[in-house]
Short mmCIF file of C-alpha atoms and ligand atoms in Angstrom, two decimals:
data_model
loop_
_atom_site.label_atom_id
_atom_site.label_comp_id
_atom_site.label_asym_id
_atom_site.label_seq_id
_atom_site.Cartn_x
_atom_site.Cartn_y
_atom_site.Cartn_z
CA MET A 5 7.60 65.33 27.93
CA LYS A 6 8.01 62.34 25.73
CA LYS A 7 8.93 59.13 27.49
CA TYR A 8 11.59 56.93 26.00
CA ALA A 9 11.85 53.24 26.72
CA ILE A 10 15.25 52.54 28.19
CA LYS A 11 16.44 49.40 26.54
CA LYS A 12 20.11 48.71 26.90
CA ILE A 13 21.08 45.22 26.03
CA GLY A 14 24.29 43.29 26.39
CA ILE A 15 26.23 41.34 23.81
CA ILE A 16 24.41 38.04 24.33
CA GLU A 17 20.99 39.47 23.53
CA ARG A 18 22.37 41.53 20.66
CA TYR A 19 24.28 38.72 18.99
CA GLN A 20 22.65 35.55 20.30
CA GLU A 21 22.32 33.95 16.87
CA TYR A 22 26.12 33.88 16.66
CA LEU A 23 26.66 32.62 20.21
CA PRO A 24 26.33 29.18 21.83
CA VAL A 25 23.32 30.07 24.00
CA THR A 26 19.82 28.61 24.24
CA GLU A 27 16.57 29.54 26.01
CA ARG A 28 17.95 27.66 29.00
CA THR A 29 20.98 29.93 29.33
CA PRO A 30 20.47 32.50 32.12
CA ILE A 31 21.82 35.77 30.77
CA ILE A 32 24.09 37.39 33.35
CA SER A 33 24.73 40.81 31.89
CA LEU A 34 25.77 44.32 32.87
CA ASN A 35 24.84 45.75 29.45
CA GLU A 36 28.41 45.27 28.22
CA GLY A 37 29.48 45.98 24.64
CA ASN A 38 28.11 48.58 22.24
CA THR A 39 31.29 50.59 22.77
CA PRO A 40 32.08 53.58 20.55
CA LEU A 41 34.30 53.58 17.50
CA ILE A 42 35.98 56.95 17.87
CA LEU A 43 37.56 58.61 14.85
CA ALA A 44 41.17 59.66 15.50
CA GLU A 45 41.48 63.39 14.85
CA ALA A 46 45.13 63.95 15.67
CA LEU A 47 47.02 60.75 14.94
CA PRO A 48 46.74 60.53 11.11
CA GLY A 49 47.91 64.14 10.73
CA TYR A 50 50.74 63.61 13.15
CA LEU A 51 51.87 60.59 11.14
CA GLY A 52 51.44 62.36 7.81
CA LEU A 53 48.84 59.82 6.68
CA LYS A 54 46.64 61.67 4.22
CA ASN A 55 44.16 59.18 2.98
CA ILE A 56 43.91 56.81 5.92
CA ARG A 57 41.29 56.85 8.65
CA ILE A 58 42.10 55.55 12.13
CA TYR A 59 39.44 54.58 14.66
CA TYR A 60 39.72 53.72 18.33
CA LYS A 61 37.40 50.94 19.50
CA PHE A 62 37.22 52.16 23.09
CA GLU A 63 36.65 49.11 25.25
CA GLY A 64 37.46 51.07 28.40
CA LEU A 65 33.77 52.06 28.37
CA ASN A 66 32.57 48.58 29.29
CA PRO A 67 30.92 48.11 32.73
CA THR A 68 34.15 47.19 34.53
CA GLY A 69 36.36 49.28 32.28
CA SER A 70 37.80 46.68 29.91
CA PHE A 71 36.97 44.34 27.03
CA LYS A 72 36.94 41.40 29.42
CA ASP A 73 33.24 42.00 30.14
CA ARG A 74 32.29 40.68 26.69
CA GLY A 75 33.85 37.33 27.41
CA MET A 76 32.81 37.26 31.03
CA THR A 77 29.07 37.68 30.41
CA MET A 78 29.33 34.52 28.29
CA ALA A 79 31.60 32.54 30.61
CA ILE A 80 29.54 33.34 33.71
CA SER A 81 26.19 32.77 31.99
CA LYS A 82 27.35 29.36 30.76
CA ALA A 83 28.79 28.52 34.18
CA MET A 84 25.38 29.30 35.73
CA GLU A 85 23.64 27.22 33.09
CA ALA A 86 25.90 24.29 34.01
CA GLY A 87 25.10 24.71 37.70
CA ALA A 88 28.52 25.97 38.81
CA LYS A 89 28.98 27.23 42.35
CA ALA A 90 32.36 28.90 42.03
CA VAL A 91 34.66 30.39 39.38
CA MET A 92 38.37 31.09 39.34
CA CYS A 93 40.91 32.91 37.19
CA ALA A 94 44.50 34.06 37.08
CA SER A 95 44.82 37.65 36.04
CA THR A 96 46.97 40.68 35.40
CA GLY A 97 43.96 42.59 36.74
CA ASN A 98 41.19 43.10 34.22
CA THR A 99 39.96 39.53 33.98
CA SER A 100 39.77 39.37 37.77
CA ALA A 101 37.84 42.65 37.95
CA SER A 102 35.35 41.41 35.38
CA ALA A 103 35.01 37.91 36.82
CA ALA A 104 34.40 39.38 40.28
CA ALA A 105 31.67 41.71 39.00
CA TYR A 106 29.74 39.14 36.97
CA ALA A 107 30.08 36.51 39.70
CA SER A 108 28.73 38.91 42.31
CA ARG A 109 25.71 39.58 40.12
CA CYS A 110 24.59 35.96 40.24
CA GLY A 111 25.87 34.81 43.63
CA LEU A 112 28.79 32.73 42.38
CA LYS A 113 31.86 32.44 44.54
CA CYS A 114 34.88 33.98 42.84
CA PHE A 115 38.57 33.30 43.42
CA VAL A 116 41.23 35.36 41.69
CA LEU A 117 44.97 34.77 41.57
CA ILE A 118 47.07 37.82 40.79
CA PRO A 119 50.81 38.50 40.68
CA GLU A 120 51.69 40.31 43.89
CA GLY A 121 52.68 43.95 43.38
CA LYS A 122 52.28 43.79 39.60
CA ILE A 123 48.69 44.74 39.00
CA ALA A 124 47.30 48.24 38.60
CA LYS A 125 45.57 49.65 41.65
CA GLY A 126 42.21 50.29 40.03
CA LYS A 127 41.94 46.64 39.09
CA LEU A 128 42.91 45.45 42.55
CA ILE A 129 40.24 47.67 44.09
CA GLN A 130 37.65 46.16 41.76
CA ALA A 131 38.42 42.57 42.73
CA TYR A 132 38.11 43.52 46.41
CA ARG A 133 34.97 45.59 46.16
CA TYR A 134 33.08 43.20 43.90
CA GLY A 135 33.74 40.72 46.66
CA ALA A 136 36.15 38.20 45.14
CA LYS A 137 38.53 36.19 47.26
CA THR A 138 41.78 37.78 46.13
CA ILE A 139 44.92 35.68 46.32
CA MET A 140 48.27 37.30 45.62
CA VAL A 141 50.92 34.94 44.33
CA LYS A 142 54.59 35.69 44.78
CA GLY A 143 55.17 35.08 41.10
CA ASN A 144 53.96 36.15 37.68
CA PHE A 145 50.79 35.63 35.66
CA ASP A 146 52.06 32.51 33.92
CA GLN A 147 52.67 30.80 37.25
CA ALA A 148 49.28 31.92 38.55
CA LEU A 149 47.52 30.51 35.47
CA GLU A 150 49.28 27.19 35.94
CA MET A 151 47.98 27.10 39.50
CA VAL A 152 44.43 27.87 38.39
CA LYS A 153 44.53 25.11 35.78
CA GLN A 154 45.44 22.63 38.48
CA MET A 155 42.85 23.96 40.93
CA THR A 156 40.02 23.69 38.42
CA GLN A 157 40.96 20.34 36.92
CA ASP A 158 38.44 18.27 38.90
CA GLY A 159 35.59 20.46 37.65
CA LYS A 160 34.42 21.67 41.08
CA ILE A 161 35.44 25.21 40.23
CA THR A 162 34.93 26.67 36.75
CA LEU A 163 37.94 28.29 35.10
CA VAL A 164 37.08 31.64 33.49
CA ASN A 165 40.39 32.55 31.86
CA SER A 166 40.34 32.82 28.07
CA ILE A 167 41.19 29.12 27.68
CA ASN A 168 37.50 28.80 28.55
CA PRO A 169 36.07 28.86 24.99
CA TYR A 170 33.00 30.88 26.03
CA ARG A 171 35.30 33.82 26.78
CA ILE A 172 36.45 33.88 23.15
CA GLU A 173 32.85 33.57 21.96
CA GLY A 174 31.84 36.68 23.87
CA GLN A 175 34.89 38.68 22.92
CA LYS A 176 34.42 38.07 19.19
CA THR A 177 31.36 40.36 19.31
CA ALA A 178 33.67 43.39 19.29
CA ALA A 179 34.54 42.53 15.69
CA PHE A 180 30.81 42.29 14.88
CA GLU A 181 30.21 45.77 16.28
CA ILE A 182 33.05 47.23 14.21
CA VAL A 183 31.65 45.73 11.00
CA ASP A 184 28.15 46.93 11.96
CA ASP A 185 29.51 50.46 12.46
CA LEU A 186 31.77 50.66 9.39
CA GLY A 187 29.56 48.66 7.03
CA ASP A 188 32.49 46.33 6.30
CA ALA A 189 35.67 45.14 7.99
CA PRO A 190 38.54 47.65 8.21
CA GLU A 191 41.68 46.88 6.20
CA TYR A 192 43.81 46.66 9.36
CA HIS A 193 43.03 45.80 12.95
CA ALA A 194 45.63 46.68 15.60
CA ILE A 195 45.50 45.07 19.02
CA PRO A 196 47.70 44.49 22.09
CA VAL A 197 48.65 40.87 22.74
CA GLY A 198 49.08 39.40 26.22
CA ASN A 199 47.63 35.97 26.84
CA ALA A 200 46.50 36.15 23.19
CA GLY A 201 42.80 35.52 23.75
CA ASN A 202 41.57 38.76 22.26
CA ILE A 203 43.42 38.61 18.94
CA THR A 204 42.05 35.06 18.62
CA ALA A 205 38.52 36.28 19.38
CA TYR A 206 38.58 39.19 16.95
CA TRP A 207 39.85 37.03 14.12
CA LYS A 208 37.14 34.45 14.82
CA GLY A 209 34.54 37.21 14.87
CA TYR A 210 35.66 38.78 11.60
CA LYS A 211 35.68 35.39 9.86
CA GLU A 212 32.25 34.39 11.13
CA TYR A 213 30.69 37.72 10.21
CA GLN A 214 32.11 37.50 6.71
CA LYS A 215 30.73 33.99 6.35
CA ALA A 216 27.33 35.29 7.44
CA GLY A 217 27.48 37.85 4.62
CA LYS A 218 27.89 40.85 6.94
CA SER A 219 31.22 41.92 5.48
CA GLU A 220 32.98 41.40 2.19
CA THR A 221 36.53 41.60 3.39
CA LEU A 222 38.74 40.58 6.32
CA PRO A 223 41.31 42.78 8.03
CA LYS A 224 45.00 42.14 8.45
CA MET A 225 45.48 41.51 12.17
CA VAL A 226 48.45 43.46 13.54
CA GLY A 227 49.27 42.55 17.14
CA PHE A 228 51.73 44.11 19.56
CA GLN A 229 53.52 42.78 22.60
CA ALA A 230 55.64 44.79 25.02
CA ALA A 231 59.34 44.30 24.22
CA GLY A 232 60.12 42.89 27.68
CA SER A 233 57.24 40.41 27.41
CA ALA A 234 57.29 39.37 23.78
CA PRO A 235 57.39 35.56 23.63
CA ILE A 236 55.46 35.32 20.35
CA VAL A 237 57.78 37.80 18.65
CA LEU A 238 60.89 36.09 20.02
CA GLY A 239 59.57 32.61 19.32
CA HIS A 240 60.26 31.35 22.83
CA ARG A 241 58.90 31.67 26.36
CA VAL A 242 60.01 34.59 28.50
CA GLU A 243 60.67 33.37 32.05
CA LYS A 244 60.74 36.81 33.65
CA PRO A 245 58.48 39.09 31.62
CA GLU A 246 58.75 42.81 32.35
CA THR A 247 56.91 45.91 31.13
CA ILE A 248 55.16 48.95 32.51
CA ALA A 249 52.07 47.67 30.67
CA THR A 250 51.33 45.19 33.47
CA ALA A 251 48.15 43.94 31.77
CA ILE A 252 50.29 42.26 29.09
CA ARG A 253 53.19 41.21 31.31
CA ILE A 254 52.95 37.59 30.17
CA GLY A 255 55.76 35.25 29.13
CA ASN A 256 53.89 32.15 27.98
CA PRO A 257 50.53 33.05 26.42
CA ALA A 258 47.80 30.40 26.47
CA GLY A 259 46.58 31.54 23.05
CA TRP A 260 50.00 31.40 21.40
CA GLN A 261 49.05 29.07 18.54
CA SER A 262 45.74 30.73 17.73
CA ALA A 263 47.46 34.13 17.72
CA LEU A 264 49.92 32.82 15.14
CA ALA A 265 46.99 31.50 13.11
CA ALA A 266 45.26 34.91 13.22
CA ARG A 267 48.48 36.59 12.14
CA ASP A 268 49.20 34.19 9.29
CA GLU A 269 45.68 33.63 7.97
CA SER A 270 45.06 37.38 7.88
CA GLY A 271 48.43 38.24 6.37
CA GLY A 272 49.22 40.45 9.34
CA LEU A 273 52.05 40.53 11.85
CA ILE A 274 52.89 40.48 15.56
CA GLU A 275 55.69 42.78 16.68
CA ALA A 276 57.09 44.32 19.84
CA VAL A 277 57.03 47.91 21.08
CA THR A 278 59.23 49.30 23.84
CA ASP A 279 57.99 50.76 27.12
CA ASP A 280 59.15 54.19 25.92
CA GLU A 281 57.07 53.87 22.77
CA ILE A 282 54.08 52.74 24.86
CA ALA A 283 54.51 55.73 27.19
CA TRP A 284 54.63 58.15 24.28
CA ALA A 285 51.49 56.72 22.66
CA TYR A 286 49.70 56.64 26.04
CA LYS A 287 50.29 60.36 26.52
CA PHE A 288 49.49 61.24 22.91
CA ILE A 289 46.02 59.72 22.80
CA ALA A 290 45.08 61.28 26.15
CA GLU A 291 46.57 64.72 25.52
CA ARG A 292 45.75 65.05 21.82
CA GLU A 293 42.68 62.87 21.26
CA GLY A 294 40.91 63.11 24.62
CA VAL A 295 40.92 59.33 24.96
CA PHE A 296 42.33 57.92 28.19
CA ALA A 297 43.35 54.29 27.90
CA GLU A 298 45.66 52.13 29.97
CA PRO A 299 49.30 51.44 29.00
CA ALA A 300 48.59 47.98 27.52
CA SER A 301 46.05 49.57 25.17
CA ALA A 302 48.59 52.20 24.16
CA ALA A 303 50.86 49.39 22.98
CA ALA A 304 48.59 48.98 19.96
CA VAL A 305 48.76 52.71 19.24
CA ALA A 306 52.55 52.59 19.56
CA GLY A 307 52.52 49.70 17.11
CA VAL A 308 50.49 51.62 14.55
CA ILE A 309 52.88 54.56 14.86
CA LYS A 310 55.81 52.24 14.28
CA LEU A 311 54.25 50.62 11.21
CA ALA A 312 53.16 53.97 9.76
CA ARG A 313 56.75 55.23 9.96
CA ARG A 314 57.85 52.45 7.67
CA ASN A 315 54.92 53.04 5.28
CA TYR A 316 53.25 49.74 6.08
CA PHE A 317 49.69 51.00 5.60
CA GLN A 318 48.22 51.41 2.14
CA GLU A 319 46.49 54.61 1.02
CA GLY A 320 42.71 54.77 1.16
CA THR A 321 42.38 52.30 4.02
CA ARG A 322 40.96 52.16 7.52
CA ILE A 323 42.75 51.09 10.68
CA VAL A 324 40.86 50.12 13.84
CA ILE A 325 42.84 50.10 17.08
CA THR A 326 41.32 48.33 20.07
CA LEU A 327 41.86 50.35 23.24
CA THR A 328 41.35 47.46 25.61
CA GLY A 329 41.03 49.19 28.99
CA SER A 330 40.37 52.51 30.71
CA GLY A 331 43.22 54.78 31.75
CA LEU A 332 41.59 55.10 35.16
CA LYS A 333 42.61 51.54 35.92
CA ASP A 334 46.23 52.50 36.54
CA PRO A 335 46.46 55.70 38.59
CA ASP A 336 50.06 55.09 39.68
CA TYR A 337 51.29 54.99 36.11
CA ALA A 338 49.19 58.02 35.20
CA LEU A 339 50.72 60.01 38.06
CA SER A 340 54.27 58.98 37.21
CA PHE A 341 54.33 61.80 34.63
CA ASP A 342 54.29 65.06 36.54
CA ASP A 343 55.34 67.26 33.62
CA LEU A 344 52.14 69.31 33.65
CA VAL A 345 51.88 69.76 37.41
CA GLU A 346 52.71 72.96 39.31
CA VAL A 347 52.36 73.45 43.05
CA VAL A 348 51.76 77.07 44.05
CA GLU A 349 50.89 79.27 47.04
CA PRO A 350 47.17 80.10 47.32
CA THR A 351 47.62 83.66 46.01
CA TYR A 352 46.39 85.34 42.84
CA GLU A 353 49.97 86.29 41.84
CA ALA A 354 51.27 82.76 42.23
CA VAL A 355 48.50 81.28 40.07
CA ARG A 356 48.81 84.14 37.56
CA ARG A 357 52.50 83.33 37.07
CA VAL A 358 51.79 79.82 35.79
CA VAL A 359 48.63 80.58 33.78
CA GLN A 360 49.90 81.86 30.44
CA PRO A 361 47.03 81.83 27.94
N1 F0G B 271 44.87 44.91 27.21
C1 F0G B 271 44.42 44.83 28.46
C2 F0G B 271 43.99 46.07 29.13
C3 F0G B 271 44.38 43.58 29.12
O1 F0G B 271 43.93 43.51 30.36
C4 F0G B 271 44.82 42.43 28.44
C5 F0G B 271 44.83 41.13 29.09
C6 F0G B 271 45.27 42.58 27.12
C7 F0G B 271 45.28 43.83 26.54
C8 F0G B 271 45.72 41.43 26.31
O2 F0G B 271 44.66 40.62 25.92
O3 F0G B 271 45.41 38.53 27.01
O4 F0G B 271 43.59 38.52 25.32
O5 F0G B 271 45.94 38.97 24.64
N2 F0G B 271 44.60 40.94 30.31
C9 F0G B 271 44.46 39.63 30.96
C10 F0G B 271 43.97 39.81 32.38
C11 F0G B 271 45.65 38.77 30.83
O6 F0G B 271 44.25 38.96 33.24
O7 F0G B 271 43.27 40.78 32.64
P1 F0G B 271 44.90 39.06 25.70
#
């Protein structure tokens, strides 16, 4: 039998010429990135889009189940290079899961601050099991982030939220991968917006790759917030953000200004989608496309559906939707729809009654 060399590399090794790393940077990696760009089979037909291709960039397939791993491999590697002993973040769940994993890999202490009762169970489990000190605050993400900023001000603990510029550097590699896969940038890029780090990172990535001659064009960035947590859309802070998409339950995004820049420079938009629209999109991509993403990710799908209905997209174009996290992260939300469940007696007749081919 032929032997194959197993060489899986992470985003730093793959894209080091575009990243602020040197030979002295220890690479702390879990082979993140290289996620699939999955062609949508059902959505264009459902929307009556004839000459438009839609792709899902499925970031739920990263080592901890979200796109955060791209930024975290950079932030943790640079923290190690600088001799850090501990890292800290506020999180709606995915950042904390990722920080905990990468910190555990290199023996860094990790502290995470999360809003009590408002993070998905899968993410909470990850912070625990990767060994982070998990602190629940009786407040929301915005308050937790404020606390972390204060706690890390003296430099003894390194902040690994996306206001750490290395996070953005790592996350921009998702745009590189998309261009590498498609041969050019798509015409539109749809993305959920929470703390607004990722839309900032993608736009940076697309611009840098174009400058390097890897793509001819740039996409329009179309971002989506949940209606109950839509400060950028409303143009003012939301004191009490609410949405079932807890990952983006944020009322005062740190990346507000750079998200506006991405929107305006690209000629795109940032709009809101309701929790009902998110729920519908969440079910559609799982039940019709076989792609299980978390509610925050479905916000971007809901946004594309909304824009398609008002004929926003031009013929002959490509839309990439970033599905930011795995559906397995939020089992409680997944189980809140019991429309396909039947409970029966353990008899042939009882099962036969509900199985109608
Ligand atoms: N989708 C998921 C699954 C997320 O976890 C987040 C952010 C976003 C979208 C929005 O990305 O903040 O860069 O605009 N989660 C952060 C966290 C806030 O703490 O895990 P963003």
